[in-house]
PDB file of C-alpha atoms in Angstrom:
ATOM      1  CA  UNK A   1     110.547 101.633 108.906  1.00 39.00           C
ATOM      2  CA  UNK A   2     110.681 102.491 105.414  1.00 45.00           C
ATOM      3  CA  UNK A   3     108.076 102.654 102.788  1.00 46.00           C
ATOM      4  CA  UNK A   4     108.193  98.868 103.419  1.00 47.00           C
ATOM      5  CA  UNK A   5     105.912  96.099 102.360  1.00 38.00           C
ATOM      6  CA  UNK A   6     105.798  92.397 102.023  1.00 38.00           C
ATOM      7  CA  UNK A   7     103.735  89.400 101.763  1.00 37.00           C
ATOM      8  CA  UNK A   8     103.610  86.318 103.666  1.00 37.00           C
ATOM      9  CA  UNK A   9     105.017  83.153 101.938  1.00 36.00           C
ATOM     10  CA  UNK A  10     102.508  80.475 101.901  1.00 37.00           C
ATOM     11  CA  UNK A  11     102.556  76.782 101.161  1.00 33.00           C
ATOM     12  CA  UNK A  12      99.753  75.691  98.391  1.00 31.00           C
ATOM     13  CA  UNK A  13      97.276  74.815 101.407  1.00 37.00           C
ATOM     14  CA  UNK A  14      97.559  78.245 102.527  1.00 44.00           C
ATOM     15  CA  UNK A  15      99.969  77.606 105.718  1.00 43.00           C
ATOM     16  CA  UNK A  16     102.884  79.782 106.451  1.00 41.00           C
ATOM     17  CA  UNK A  17     105.871  78.061 104.889  1.00 41.00           C
ATOM     18  CA  UNK A  18     107.871  76.104 107.379  1.00 41.00           C
ATOM     19  CA  UNK A  19     111.660  76.204 108.105  1.00 44.00           C
ATOM     20  CA  UNK A  20     112.406  79.573 107.161  1.00 48.00           C
ATOM     21  CA  UNK A  21     115.178  81.890 108.858  1.00 53.00           C
ATOM     22  CA  UNK A  22     114.621  83.808 111.883  1.00 68.00           C
ATOM     23  CA  UNK A  23     112.987  87.065 111.329  1.00 70.00           C
ATOM     24  CA  UNK A  24     115.374  90.165 111.152  1.00 62.00           C
ATOM     25  CA  UNK A  25     114.770  93.498 112.862  1.00 78.00           C
ATOM     26  CA  UNK A  26     113.244  95.909 110.262  1.00 75.00           C
ATOM     27  CA  UNK A  27     116.493  98.096 110.330  1.00 67.00           C
ATOM     28  CA  UNK A  28     118.635  95.210 109.426  1.00 67.00           C
ATOM     29  CA  UNK A  29     116.296  94.020 106.815  1.00 61.00           C
ATOM     30  CA  UNK A  30     116.144  97.629 104.981  1.00 62.00           C
ATOM     31  CA  UNK A  31     119.861  98.384 105.693  1.00 64.00           C
ATOM     32  CA  UNK A  32     120.491  95.415 103.453  1.00 62.00           C
ATOM     33  CA  UNK A  33     117.881  96.306 100.920  1.00 66.00           C
ATOM     34  CA  UNK A  34     119.177  99.875 100.651  1.00 65.00           C
ATOM     35  CA  UNK A  35     118.431 101.423  97.050  1.00 72.00           C
ATOM     36  CA  UNK A  36     117.294  98.128  95.848  1.00 80.00           C
ATOM     37  CA  UNK A  37     114.007  98.811  97.453  1.00 81.00           C
ATOM     38  CA  UNK A  38     113.708 102.168  95.702  1.00 85.00           C
ATOM     39  CA  UNK A  39     114.355 100.330  92.284  1.00 83.00           C
ATOM     40  CA  UNK A  40     111.607  97.832  93.032  1.00 89.00           C
ATOM     41  CA  UNK A  41     108.772 100.133  94.436  1.00 91.00           C
ATOM     42  CA  UNK A  42     109.379 103.696  93.547  1.00 88.00           C
ATOM     43  CA  UNK A  43     107.681 103.679  90.190  1.00 90.00           C
ATOM     44  CA  UNK A  44     104.164 102.701  91.474  1.00 97.00           C
ATOM     45  CA  UNK A  45     101.786 104.476  89.329  1.00 96.00           C
ATOM     46  CA  UNK A  46      99.389 104.007  92.259  1.00 98.00           C
ATOM     47  CA  UNK A  47     101.556 105.321  95.003  1.00 98.00           C
ATOM     48  CA  UNK A  48     102.226 108.539  92.881  1.00 98.00           C
ATOM     49  CA  UNK A  49      98.594 108.833  92.191  1.00 98.00           C
ATOM     50  CA  UNK A  50      98.173 108.917  95.804  1.00 98.00           C
ATOM     51  CA  UNK A  51     100.654 111.647  96.510  1.00 98.00           C
ATOM     52  CA  UNK A  52      98.739 113.798  93.690  1.00 98.00           C
ATOM     53  CA  UNK A  53      95.647 113.646  95.704  1.00 98.00           C
ATOM     54  CA  UNK A  54      97.452 114.269  98.976  1.00 98.00           C
ATOM     55  CA  UNK A  55      99.184 117.315  97.173  1.00 98.00           C
ATOM     56  CA  UNK A  56      95.752 118.832  96.337  1.00 98.00           C
ATOM     57  CA  UNK A  57      94.540 119.098  99.705  1.00 98.00           C
ATOM     58  CA  UNK A  58      97.933 120.792 101.090  1.00 98.00           C
ATOM     59  CA  UNK A  59      98.295 124.341 101.832  1.00 98.00           C
ATOM     60  CA  UNK A  60     101.585 126.056 100.610  1.00 98.00           C
ATOM     61  CA  UNK A  61     104.340 125.265 102.965  1.00 98.00           C
ATOM     62  CA  UNK A  62     102.753 122.450 105.002  1.00 99.00           C
ATOM     63  CA  UNK A  63     104.532 120.719 107.519  1.00 98.00           C
ATOM     64  CA  UNK A  64     104.193 116.789 106.773  1.00 99.00           C
ATOM     65  CA  UNK A  65     105.607 113.886 108.619  1.00 98.00           C
ATOM     66  CA  UNK A  66     106.805 110.816 106.444  1.00 98.00           C
ATOM     67  CA  UNK A  67     106.765 107.788 108.611  1.00 98.00           C
ATOM     68  CA  UNK A  68     108.983 105.139 107.138  1.00 96.00           C
ATOM     69  CA  UNK A  69     110.796 107.556 104.658  1.00 96.00           C
ATOM     70  CA  UNK A  70     113.182 105.053 103.363  1.00 93.00           C
ATOM     71  CA  UNK A  71     115.270 106.619 100.482  1.00 93.00           C
ATOM     72  CA  UNK A  72     113.161 109.659 100.178  1.00 96.00           C
ATOM     73  CA  UNK A  73     111.899 108.428  96.749  1.00 95.00           C
ATOM     74  CA  UNK A  74     109.136 109.089  95.885  1.00 96.00           C
ATOM     75  CA  UNK A  75     107.345 110.235  98.990  1.00 97.00           C
ATOM     76  CA  UNK A  76     109.586 112.923 100.526  1.00 98.00           C
ATOM     77  CA  UNK A  77     110.993 114.094  97.185  1.00 98.00           C
ATOM     78  CA  UNK A  78     107.683 114.888  95.882  1.00 98.00           C
ATOM     79  CA  UNK A  79     106.235 116.718  98.752  1.00 98.00           C
ATOM     80  CA  UNK A  80     109.875 118.765  99.223  1.00 98.00           C
ATOM     81  CA  UNK A  81     109.707 119.586  95.575  1.00 98.00           C
ATOM     82  CA  UNK A  82     106.301 121.041  95.956  1.00 98.00           C
ATOM     83  CA  UNK A  83     107.549 123.492  98.703  1.00 98.00           C
ATOM     84  CA  UNK A  84     106.415 121.683 101.511  1.00 98.00           C
ATOM     85  CA  UNK A  85     108.354 121.067 105.206  1.00 98.00           C
ATOM     86  CA  UNK A  86     109.029 117.194 105.185  1.00 98.00           C
ATOM     87  CA  UNK A  87     110.334 115.355 108.171  1.00 98.00           C
ATOM     88  CA  UNK A  88     111.118 111.933 107.426  1.00 98.00           C
ATOM     89  CA  UNK A  89     111.768 109.069 109.955  1.00 98.00           C
ATOM     90  CA  UNK A  90     112.975 105.635 109.314  1.00 95.00           C
ATOM     91  CA  UNK A  91     114.763 102.909 111.413  1.00 92.00           C
ATOM     92  CA  UNK A  92     117.155 102.009 108.663  1.00 92.00           C
ATOM     93  CA  UNK A  93     120.490 104.070 109.008  1.00 91.00           C
ATOM     94  CA  UNK A  94     121.301 103.317 105.375  1.00 90.00           C
ATOM     95  CA  UNK A  95     118.217 104.168 103.880  1.00 90.00           C
ATOM     96  CA  UNK A  96     118.218 107.602 106.172  1.00 95.00           C
ATOM     97  CA  UNK A  97     121.521 108.299 104.755  1.00 93.00           C
ATOM     98  CA  UNK A  98     120.513 107.895 101.069  1.00 92.00           C
ATOM     99  CA  UNK A  99     117.385 109.888 101.701  1.00 95.00           C
ATOM    100  CA  UNK A 100     119.362 112.677 103.070  1.00 96.00           C
ATOM    101  CA  UNK A 101     121.486 112.682  99.902  1.00 95.00           C
ATOM    102  CA  UNK A 102     118.589 112.291  97.391  1.00 95.00           C
ATOM    103  CA  UNK A 103     116.318 114.920  99.136  1.00 98.00           C
ATOM    104  CA  UNK A 104     118.277 117.617 100.701  1.00 98.00           C
ATOM    105  CA  UNK A 105     115.586 119.873 101.245  1.00 98.00           C
ATOM    106  CA  UNK A 106     113.874 117.469 103.683  1.00 98.00           C
ATOM    107  CA  UNK A 107     114.784 116.633 107.195  1.00 98.00           C
ATOM    108  CA  UNK A 108     115.305 113.078 108.051  1.00 98.00           C
ATOM    109  CA  UNK A 109     115.784 111.550 111.267  1.00 98.00           C
ATOM    110  CA  UNK A 110     116.706 107.781 111.905  1.00 96.00           C
ATOM    111  CA  UNK A 111     114.940 106.193 114.715  1.00 95.00           C
ATOM    112  CA  UNK A 112     111.538 104.235 115.683  1.00 95.00           C
ATOM    113  CA  UNK A 113     108.483 106.227 115.119  1.00 96.00           C
ATOM    114  CA  UNK A 114     106.954 104.607 118.021  1.00 94.00           C
ATOM    115  CA  UNK A 115     109.427 105.804 120.324  1.00 95.00           C
ATOM    116  CA  UNK A 116     109.661 109.465 119.041  1.00 95.00           C
ATOM    117  CA  UNK A 117     107.459 112.203 120.980  1.00 94.00           C
ATOM    118  CA  UNK A 118     105.545 114.809 118.820  1.00 96.00           C
ATOM    119  CA  UNK A 119     103.431 117.899 120.041  1.00 97.00           C
ATOM    120  CA  UNK A 120      99.752 117.639 119.721  1.00 98.00           C
ATOM    121  CA  UNK A 121      98.775 118.998 116.137  1.00 98.00           C
ATOM    122  CA  UNK A 122     102.488 119.666 114.831  1.00 98.00           C
ATOM    123  CA  UNK A 123     101.834 118.664 111.527  1.00 98.00           C
ATOM    124  CA  UNK A 124      99.364 119.439 108.548  1.00 98.00           C
ATOM    125  CA  UNK A 125      99.759 116.060 107.082  1.00 99.00           C
ATOM    126  CA  UNK A 126     101.239 112.434 107.921  1.00 98.00           C
ATOM    127  CA  UNK A 127     102.043 110.117 105.086  1.00 98.00           C
ATOM    128  CA  UNK A 128     102.409 105.971 106.114  1.00 98.00           C
ATOM    129  CA  UNK A 129     103.368 104.340 103.004  1.00 98.00           C
ATOM    130  CA  UNK A 130     103.701 100.685 103.796  1.00 96.00           C
ATOM    131  CA  UNK A 131     105.557 101.317 106.925  1.00 96.00           C
ATOM    132  CA  UNK A 132     103.267  99.149 109.279  1.00 97.00           C
ATOM    133  CA  UNK A 133     103.664  95.754 108.108  1.00 95.00           C
ATOM    134  CA  UNK A 134     106.302  94.643 110.432  1.00 92.00           C
ATOM    135  CA  UNK A 135     104.482  95.767 113.570  1.00 96.00           C
ATOM    136  CA  UNK A 136     101.976  93.705 115.169  1.00 97.00           C
ATOM    137  CA  UNK A 137      98.272  94.564 114.826  1.00 98.00           C
ATOM    138  CA  UNK A 138      98.116  96.143 118.244  1.00 98.00           C
ATOM    139  CA  UNK A 139     101.267  98.518 117.513  1.00 98.00           C
ATOM    140  CA  UNK A 140      99.560  99.361 114.202  1.00 98.00           C
ATOM    141  CA  UNK A 141      96.396 100.726 115.878  1.00 98.00           C
ATOM    142  CA  UNK A 142      98.393 102.379 118.636  1.00 98.00           C
ATOM    143  CA  UNK A 143     100.921 104.362 116.312  1.00 98.00           C
ATOM    144  CA  UNK A 144      97.908 105.526 114.166  1.00 98.00           C
ATOM    145  CA  UNK A 145      96.240 106.845 117.090  1.00 98.00           C
ATOM    146  CA  UNK A 146      99.265 108.792 118.062  1.00 98.00           C
ATOM    147  CA  UNK A 147      99.889 109.973 114.622  1.00 98.00           C
ATOM    148  CA  UNK A 148      96.373 111.356 114.835  1.00 98.00           C
ATOM    149  CA  UNK A 149      97.100 113.284 117.830  1.00 98.00           C
ATOM    150  CA  UNK A 150     100.343 114.710 116.105  1.00 98.00           C
ATOM    151  CA  UNK A 151      98.293 115.939 113.040  1.00 98.00           C
ATOM    152  CA  UNK A 152      95.982 119.145 113.463  1.00 98.00           C
ATOM    153  CA  UNK A 153      92.239 119.045 113.266  1.00 98.00           C
ATOM    154  CA  UNK A 154      91.377 119.062 109.595  1.00 98.00           C
ATOM    155  CA  UNK A 155      95.009 117.848 108.408  1.00 98.00           C
ATOM    156  CA  UNK A 156      95.349 114.988 106.285  1.00 98.00           C
ATOM    157  CA  UNK A 157      96.542 111.349 106.179  1.00 98.00           C
ATOM    158  CA  UNK A 158      97.600 109.176 103.435  1.00 98.00           C
ATOM    159  CA  UNK A 159      98.204 105.551 104.219  1.00 98.00           C
ATOM    160  CA  UNK A 160      98.995 102.433 102.359  1.00 98.00           C
ATOM    161  CA  UNK A 161      99.199  98.722 103.137  1.00 98.00           C
ATOM    162  CA  UNK A 162      98.999  95.489 101.792  1.00 97.00           C
ATOM    163  CA  UNK A 163      95.586  94.319 102.711  1.00 98.00           C
ATOM    164  CA  UNK A 164      95.795  90.872 103.826  1.00 97.00           C
ATOM    165  CA  UNK A 165      94.284  89.134 106.964  1.00 98.00           C
ATOM    166  CA  UNK A 166      97.350  87.956 108.586  1.00 98.00           C
ATOM    167  CA  UNK A 167      98.898  88.377 112.253  1.00 98.00           C
ATOM    168  CA  UNK A 168     102.517  87.738 112.975  1.00 96.00           C
ATOM    169  CA  UNK A 169     103.278  85.456 110.016  1.00 94.00           C
ATOM    170  CA  UNK A 170     106.781  84.526 108.851  1.00 91.00           C
ATOM    171  CA  UNK A 171     107.655  85.677 105.291  1.00 87.00           C
ATOM    172  CA  UNK A 172     110.501  86.298 102.767  1.00 82.00           C
ATOM    173  CA  UNK A 173     110.702  89.788 101.342  1.00 80.00           C
ATOM    174  CA  UNK A 174     113.208  90.504  98.495  1.00 79.00           C
ATOM    175  CA  UNK A 175     115.379  87.484 100.192  1.00 77.00           C
ATOM    176  CA  UNK A 176     115.006  88.754 103.698  1.00 81.00           C
ATOM    177  CA  UNK A 177     113.152  86.987 106.409  1.00 82.00           C
ATOM    178  CA  UNK A 178     110.467  89.077 108.038  1.00 87.00           C
ATOM    179  CA  UNK A 179     107.637  88.483 110.260  1.00 91.00           C
ATOM    180  CA  UNK A 180     104.417  90.587 109.039  1.00 94.00           C
ATOM    181  CA  UNK A 181     101.191  91.691 110.473  1.00 98.00           C
ATOM    182  CA  UNK A 182      98.062  93.289 108.567  1.00 98.00           C
ATOM    183  CA  UNK A 183      94.485  93.659 108.085  1.00 98.00           C
ATOM    184  CA  UNK A 184      91.766  92.941 105.212  1.00 98.00           C
ATOM    185  CA  UNK A 185      90.741  95.978 103.707  1.00 98.00           C
ATOM    186  CA  UNK A 186      87.443  96.639 105.633  1.00 98.00           C
ATOM    187  CA  UNK A 187      89.016  96.023 109.034  1.00 98.00           C
ATOM    188  CA  UNK A 188      92.088  98.379 108.006  1.00 98.00           C
ATOM    189  CA  UNK A 189      89.619 101.259 107.122  1.00 98.00           C
ATOM    190  CA  UNK A 190      87.966 100.693 110.292  1.00 98.00           C
ATOM    191  CA  UNK A 191      91.364 100.841 112.136  1.00 98.00           C
ATOM    192  CA  UNK A 192      92.355 104.170 110.567  1.00 98.00           C
ATOM    193  CA  UNK A 193      88.743 105.592 111.476  1.00 98.00           C
ATOM    194  CA  UNK A 194      89.216 104.226 114.840  1.00 98.00           C
ATOM    195  CA  UNK A 195      92.398 106.142 115.210  1.00 98.00           C
ATOM    196  CA  UNK A 196      90.745 109.549 114.651  1.00 98.00           C
ATOM    197  CA  UNK A 197      90.563 109.928 110.745  1.00 98.00           C
ATOM    198  CA  UNK A 198      87.770 110.353 108.715  1.00 98.00           C
ATOM    199  CA  UNK A 199      88.430 108.082 105.706  1.00 98.00           C
ATOM    200  CA  UNK A 200      87.407 109.832 102.600  1.00 98.00           C
ATOM    201  CA  UNK A 201      88.902 108.016  99.689  1.00 98.00           C
ATOM    202  CA  UNK A 202      90.498 104.318  99.113  1.00 98.00           C
ATOM    203  CA  UNK A 203      92.059 102.775  96.005  1.00 98.00           C
ATOM    204  CA  UNK A 204      92.957  99.246  95.464  1.00 98.00           C
ATOM    205  CA  UNK A 205      95.336  97.930  92.850  1.00 98.00           C
ATOM    206  CA  UNK A 206      97.624  94.976  92.024  1.00 98.00           C
ATOM    207  CA  UNK A 207     101.413  95.969  91.666  1.00 97.00           C
ATOM    208  CA  UNK A 208     104.595  93.944  90.775  1.00 94.00           C
ATOM    209  CA  UNK A 209     107.746  94.925  92.208  1.00 93.00           C
ATOM    210  CA  UNK A 210     110.636  95.341  89.610  1.00 91.00           C
ATOM    211  CA  UNK A 211     112.236  92.699  91.256  1.00 87.00           C
ATOM    212  CA  UNK A 212     113.514  89.193  90.255  1.00 87.00           C
ATOM    213  CA  UNK A 213     111.287  87.825  93.216  1.00 77.00           C
ATOM    214  CA  UNK A 214     108.595  90.334  92.482  1.00 82.00           C
ATOM    215  CA  UNK A 215     105.073  88.709  92.399  1.00 86.00           C
ATOM    216  CA  UNK A 216     101.757  90.779  91.945  1.00 93.00           C
ATOM    217  CA  UNK A 217     100.716  91.767  95.423  1.00 95.00           C
ATOM    218  CA  UNK A 218      97.480  93.844  96.364  1.00 98.00           C
ATOM    219  CA  UNK A 219      98.087  97.394  97.627  1.00 98.00           C
ATOM    220  CA  UNK A 220      95.370  99.485  99.520  1.00 98.00           C
ATOM    221  CA  UNK A 221      95.671 103.194  99.380  1.00 98.00           C
ATOM    222  CA  UNK A 222      93.450 105.275 101.939  1.00 98.00           C
ATOM    223  CA  UNK A 223      93.050 109.110 102.400  1.00 98.00           C
ATOM    224  CA  UNK A 224      91.576 110.861 105.388  1.00 98.00           C
ATOM    225  CA  UNK A 225      91.100 113.930 107.251  1.00 98.00           C
ATOM    226  CA  UNK A 226      91.887 114.368 111.025  1.00 98.00           C
ATOM    227  CA  UNK A 227      88.490 114.694 112.836  1.00 97.00           C
TER     228      UNK A 227
END
Protein backbone atom coordinates (compact mmCIF):
# COMPACT_ATOMS: atom_id res chain seq x y z
CA UNK A 1 0.00 0.00 0.00
CA UNK A 2 1.02 3.56 -0.47
CA UNK A 3 1.38 6.47 1.88
CA UNK A 4 -2.40 5.98 1.75
CA UNK A 5 -4.99 7.39 4.05
CA UNK A 6 -8.71 8.01 4.29
CA UNK A 7 -11.52 8.52 6.75
CA UNK A 8 -14.88 6.80 7.09
CA UNK A 9 -17.75 8.55 5.38
CA UNK A 10 -20.46 9.04 8.04
CA UNK A 11 -24.01 10.29 8.39
CA UNK A 12 -24.67 13.05 10.93
CA UNK A 13 -25.75 10.40 13.46
CA UNK A 14 -22.29 8.85 13.26
CA UNK A 15 -23.25 5.68 11.40
CA UNK A 16 -21.46 4.74 8.16
CA UNK A 17 -23.06 6.21 5.07
CA UNK A 18 -25.36 3.67 3.34
CA UNK A 19 -25.54 2.52 -0.26
CA UNK A 20 -21.84 2.91 -1.05
CA UNK A 21 -20.26 1.06 -3.93
CA UNK A 22 -18.34 -2.12 -3.07
CA UNK A 23 -14.84 -1.44 -1.76
CA UNK A 24 -12.01 -1.77 -4.26
CA UNK A 25 -8.67 -3.53 -3.65
CA UNK A 26 -5.92 -1.16 -2.54
CA UNK A 27 -3.95 -1.69 -5.74
CA UNK A 28 -6.97 -0.68 -7.85
CA UNK A 29 -7.63 2.40 -5.72
CA UNK A 30 -4.11 3.72 -5.90
CA UNK A 31 -3.55 2.78 -9.52
CA UNK A 32 -6.50 5.08 -10.22
CA UNK A 33 -5.21 7.90 -8.03
CA UNK A 34 -1.56 7.83 -9.13
CA UNK A 35 0.10 11.25 -8.97
CA UNK A 36 -3.17 12.80 -7.74
CA UNK A 37 -2.47 11.29 -4.33
CA UNK A 38 0.99 12.87 -4.25
CA UNK A 39 -0.42 16.31 -5.04
CA UNK A 40 -2.96 15.96 -2.22
CA UNK A 41 -0.63 14.81 0.55
CA UNK A 42 3.07 15.27 -0.22
CA UNK A 43 3.23 18.83 1.13
CA UNK A 44 2.25 17.82 4.67
CA UNK A 45 4.52 19.78 7.02
CA UNK A 46 4.03 17.19 9.75
CA UNK A 47 5.12 14.39 7.41
CA UNK A 48 8.29 16.30 6.53
CA UNK A 49 8.93 17.03 10.22
CA UNK A 50 8.60 13.30 10.95
CA UNK A 51 11.18 12.56 8.25
CA UNK A 52 13.47 15.19 9.78
CA UNK A 53 13.27 13.40 13.14
CA UNK A 54 13.95 10.03 11.54
CA UNK A 55 16.94 11.36 9.62
CA UNK A 56 18.45 12.65 12.86
CA UNK A 57 18.64 9.07 14.16
CA UNK A 58 20.03 7.34 11.07
CA UNK A 59 23.71 6.52 10.61
CA UNK A 60 25.16 7.29 7.16
CA UNK A 61 24.10 4.82 4.50
CA UNK A 62 21.34 3.20 6.58
CA UNK A 63 19.13 0.60 4.93
CA UNK A 64 15.49 1.72 5.23
CA UNK A 65 12.27 -0.09 4.32
CA UNK A 66 9.48 2.22 3.11
CA UNK A 67 6.16 0.38 3.48
CA UNK A 68 3.54 1.71 1.09
CA UNK A 69 6.08 3.81 -0.79
CA UNK A 70 3.52 5.30 -3.20
CA UNK A 71 5.03 7.67 -5.73
CA UNK A 72 8.26 7.89 -3.72
CA UNK A 73 7.50 11.47 -2.67
CA UNK A 74 8.21 12.65 -0.07
CA UNK A 75 9.51 9.69 1.95
CA UNK A 76 11.84 7.75 -0.37
CA UNK A 77 13.05 10.93 -2.06
CA UNK A 78 14.05 12.53 1.25
CA UNK A 79 15.77 9.40 2.55
CA UNK A 80 17.60 8.53 -0.67
CA UNK A 81 18.60 12.17 -1.09
CA UNK A 82 20.29 11.97 2.32
CA UNK A 83 22.36 9.01 1.15
CA UNK A 84 20.38 6.14 2.66
CA UNK A 85 19.64 2.85 0.91
CA UNK A 86 15.87 2.75 0.47
CA UNK A 87 13.72 -0.24 -0.41
CA UNK A 88 10.14 0.81 -1.16
CA UNK A 89 7.23 -1.64 -1.39
CA UNK A 90 3.76 -0.84 -2.77
CA UNK A 91 0.84 -2.88 -4.11
CA UNK A 92 0.09 -0.37 -6.88
CA UNK A 93 1.97 -0.97 -10.17
CA UNK A 94 1.19 2.59 -11.28
CA UNK A 95 2.61 4.13 -8.12
CA UNK A 96 5.63 1.81 -8.11
CA UNK A 97 6.47 2.87 -11.68
CA UNK A 98 6.08 6.56 -10.75
CA UNK A 99 8.36 6.08 -7.76
CA UNK A 100 11.07 4.39 -9.82
CA UNK A 101 11.08 7.35 -12.22
CA UNK A 102 10.98 10.01 -9.53
CA UNK A 103 13.51 8.47 -7.13
CA UNK A 104 16.02 6.54 -9.28
CA UNK A 105 18.45 6.18 -6.36
CA UNK A 106 16.00 3.95 -4.44
CA UNK A 107 14.81 0.39 -5.09
CA UNK A 108 11.07 -0.21 -5.48
CA UNK A 109 9.16 -3.48 -5.48
CA UNK A 110 5.53 -3.99 -6.41
CA UNK A 111 3.90 -6.43 -4.04
CA UNK A 112 1.93 -6.99 -0.85
CA UNK A 113 4.17 -6.21 2.13
CA UNK A 114 2.38 -8.93 4.12
CA UNK A 115 3.59 -11.60 1.69
CA UNK A 116 7.25 -10.59 1.27
CA UNK A 117 9.89 -12.33 3.41
CA UNK A 118 12.52 -10.26 5.18
CA UNK A 119 15.56 -11.49 7.08
CA UNK A 120 15.69 -10.73 10.79
CA UNK A 121 17.45 -7.43 11.39
CA UNK A 122 17.73 -6.72 7.64
CA UNK A 123 16.93 -3.01 8.02
CA UNK A 124 18.18 -0.14 10.14
CA UNK A 125 14.78 1.56 10.01
CA UNK A 126 11.26 1.16 8.67
CA UNK A 127 8.75 3.82 7.59
CA UNK A 128 5.01 3.09 7.60
CA UNK A 129 3.31 6.33 6.58
CA UNK A 130 -0.48 5.88 6.33
CA UNK A 131 -0.18 2.45 4.70
CA UNK A 132 -2.12 0.42 7.28
CA UNK A 133 -5.61 1.83 6.92
CA UNK A 134 -6.96 -0.65 4.37
CA UNK A 135 -5.85 -3.60 6.49
CA UNK A 136 -7.92 -5.09 9.28
CA UNK A 137 -6.86 -4.35 12.84
CA UNK A 138 -5.46 -7.85 13.20
CA UNK A 139 -3.46 -7.49 9.99
CA UNK A 140 -2.07 -4.16 11.17
CA UNK A 141 -0.89 -5.65 14.46
CA UNK A 142 0.59 -8.67 12.72
CA UNK A 143 2.41 -6.60 10.12
CA UNK A 144 3.96 -4.30 12.73
CA UNK A 145 5.24 -7.37 14.58
CA UNK A 146 6.77 -8.72 11.38
CA UNK A 147 8.37 -5.39 10.61
CA UNK A 148 9.86 -5.25 14.09
CA UNK A 149 11.65 -8.52 13.39
CA UNK A 150 12.97 -7.10 10.12
CA UNK A 151 14.54 -4.13 11.94
CA UNK A 152 17.76 -4.64 13.89
CA UNK A 153 17.64 -4.11 17.67
CA UNK A 154 18.00 -0.39 18.31
CA UNK A 155 16.75 0.40 14.78
CA UNK A 156 14.13 3.02 14.14
CA UNK A 157 10.42 3.13 13.30
CA UNK A 158 8.46 6.05 11.86
CA UNK A 159 4.75 5.31 11.55
CA UNK A 160 1.70 7.45 10.86
CA UNK A 161 -2.02 6.78 10.76
CA UNK A 162 -5.42 8.42 11.02
CA UNK A 163 -6.22 7.78 14.71
CA UNK A 164 -9.93 7.00 14.66
CA UNK A 165 -11.60 4.07 16.43
CA UNK A 166 -13.12 2.19 13.48
CA UNK A 167 -13.07 -1.38 12.19
CA UNK A 168 -13.98 -2.43 8.65
CA UNK A 169 -15.97 0.72 7.88
CA UNK A 170 -16.99 1.66 4.34
CA UNK A 171 -15.62 5.00 3.17
CA UNK A 172 -15.03 7.05 0.04
CA UNK A 173 -11.45 8.23 -0.33
CA UNK A 174 -10.73 10.75 -3.10
CA UNK A 175 -13.71 9.33 -4.99
CA UNK A 176 -12.71 5.68 -4.50
CA UNK A 177 -14.79 3.26 -2.38
CA UNK A 178 -12.65 1.63 0.33
CA UNK A 179 -12.98 -0.19 3.64
CA UNK A 180 -10.85 1.21 6.45
CA UNK A 181 -9.81 0.19 9.96
CA UNK A 182 -7.79 2.06 12.54
CA UNK A 183 -7.29 2.61 16.26
CA UNK A 184 -7.64 5.56 18.58
CA UNK A 185 -4.39 7.30 19.49
CA UNK A 186 -3.68 5.53 22.78
CA UNK A 187 -4.63 2.12 21.45
CA UNK A 188 -2.47 2.57 18.36
CA UNK A 189 0.51 3.52 20.52
CA UNK A 190 -0.11 0.35 22.52
CA UNK A 191 -0.25 -1.75 19.33
CA UNK A 192 3.10 -0.31 18.20
CA UNK A 193 4.63 -1.00 21.61
CA UNK A 194 3.22 -4.52 21.63
CA UNK A 195 4.86 -5.18 18.26
CA UNK A 196 8.30 -4.62 19.79
CA UNK A 197 9.01 -0.89 19.51
CA UNK A 198 9.60 1.53 22.37
CA UNK A 199 7.48 4.58 21.48
CA UNK A 200 9.66 7.63 22.08
CA UNK A 201 7.76 10.47 20.37
CA UNK A 202 4.26 11.19 19.14
CA UNK A 203 2.78 14.15 17.30
CA UNK A 204 -0.84 14.83 16.36
CA UNK A 205 -2.06 17.35 13.77
CA UNK A 206 -5.07 18.16 11.63
CA UNK A 207 -4.28 18.07 7.91
CA UNK A 208 -6.43 19.10 4.96
CA UNK A 209 -5.47 17.36 1.68
CA UNK A 210 -4.99 19.56 -1.35
CA UNK A 211 -7.92 18.02 -3.20
CA UNK A 212 -11.46 19.14 -4.09
CA UNK A 213 -12.85 16.52 -1.72
CA UNK A 214 -10.27 17.26 0.98
CA UNK A 215 -11.49 17.84 4.53
CA UNK A 216 -9.50 18.21 7.77
CA UNK A 217 -8.47 14.85 9.16
CA UNK A 218 -6.41 13.89 12.23
CA UNK A 219 -2.92 12.56 11.61
CA UNK A 220 -0.82 10.80 14.24
CA UNK A 221 2.94 10.37 13.83
CA UNK A 222 4.88 8.04 16.14
CA UNK A 223 8.60 7.44 16.38
CA UNK A 224 10.04 4.40 18.08
CA UNK A 225 13.10 2.25 18.66
CA UNK A 226 13.28 -1.51 18.13
CA UNK A 227 13.64 -3.16 21.53
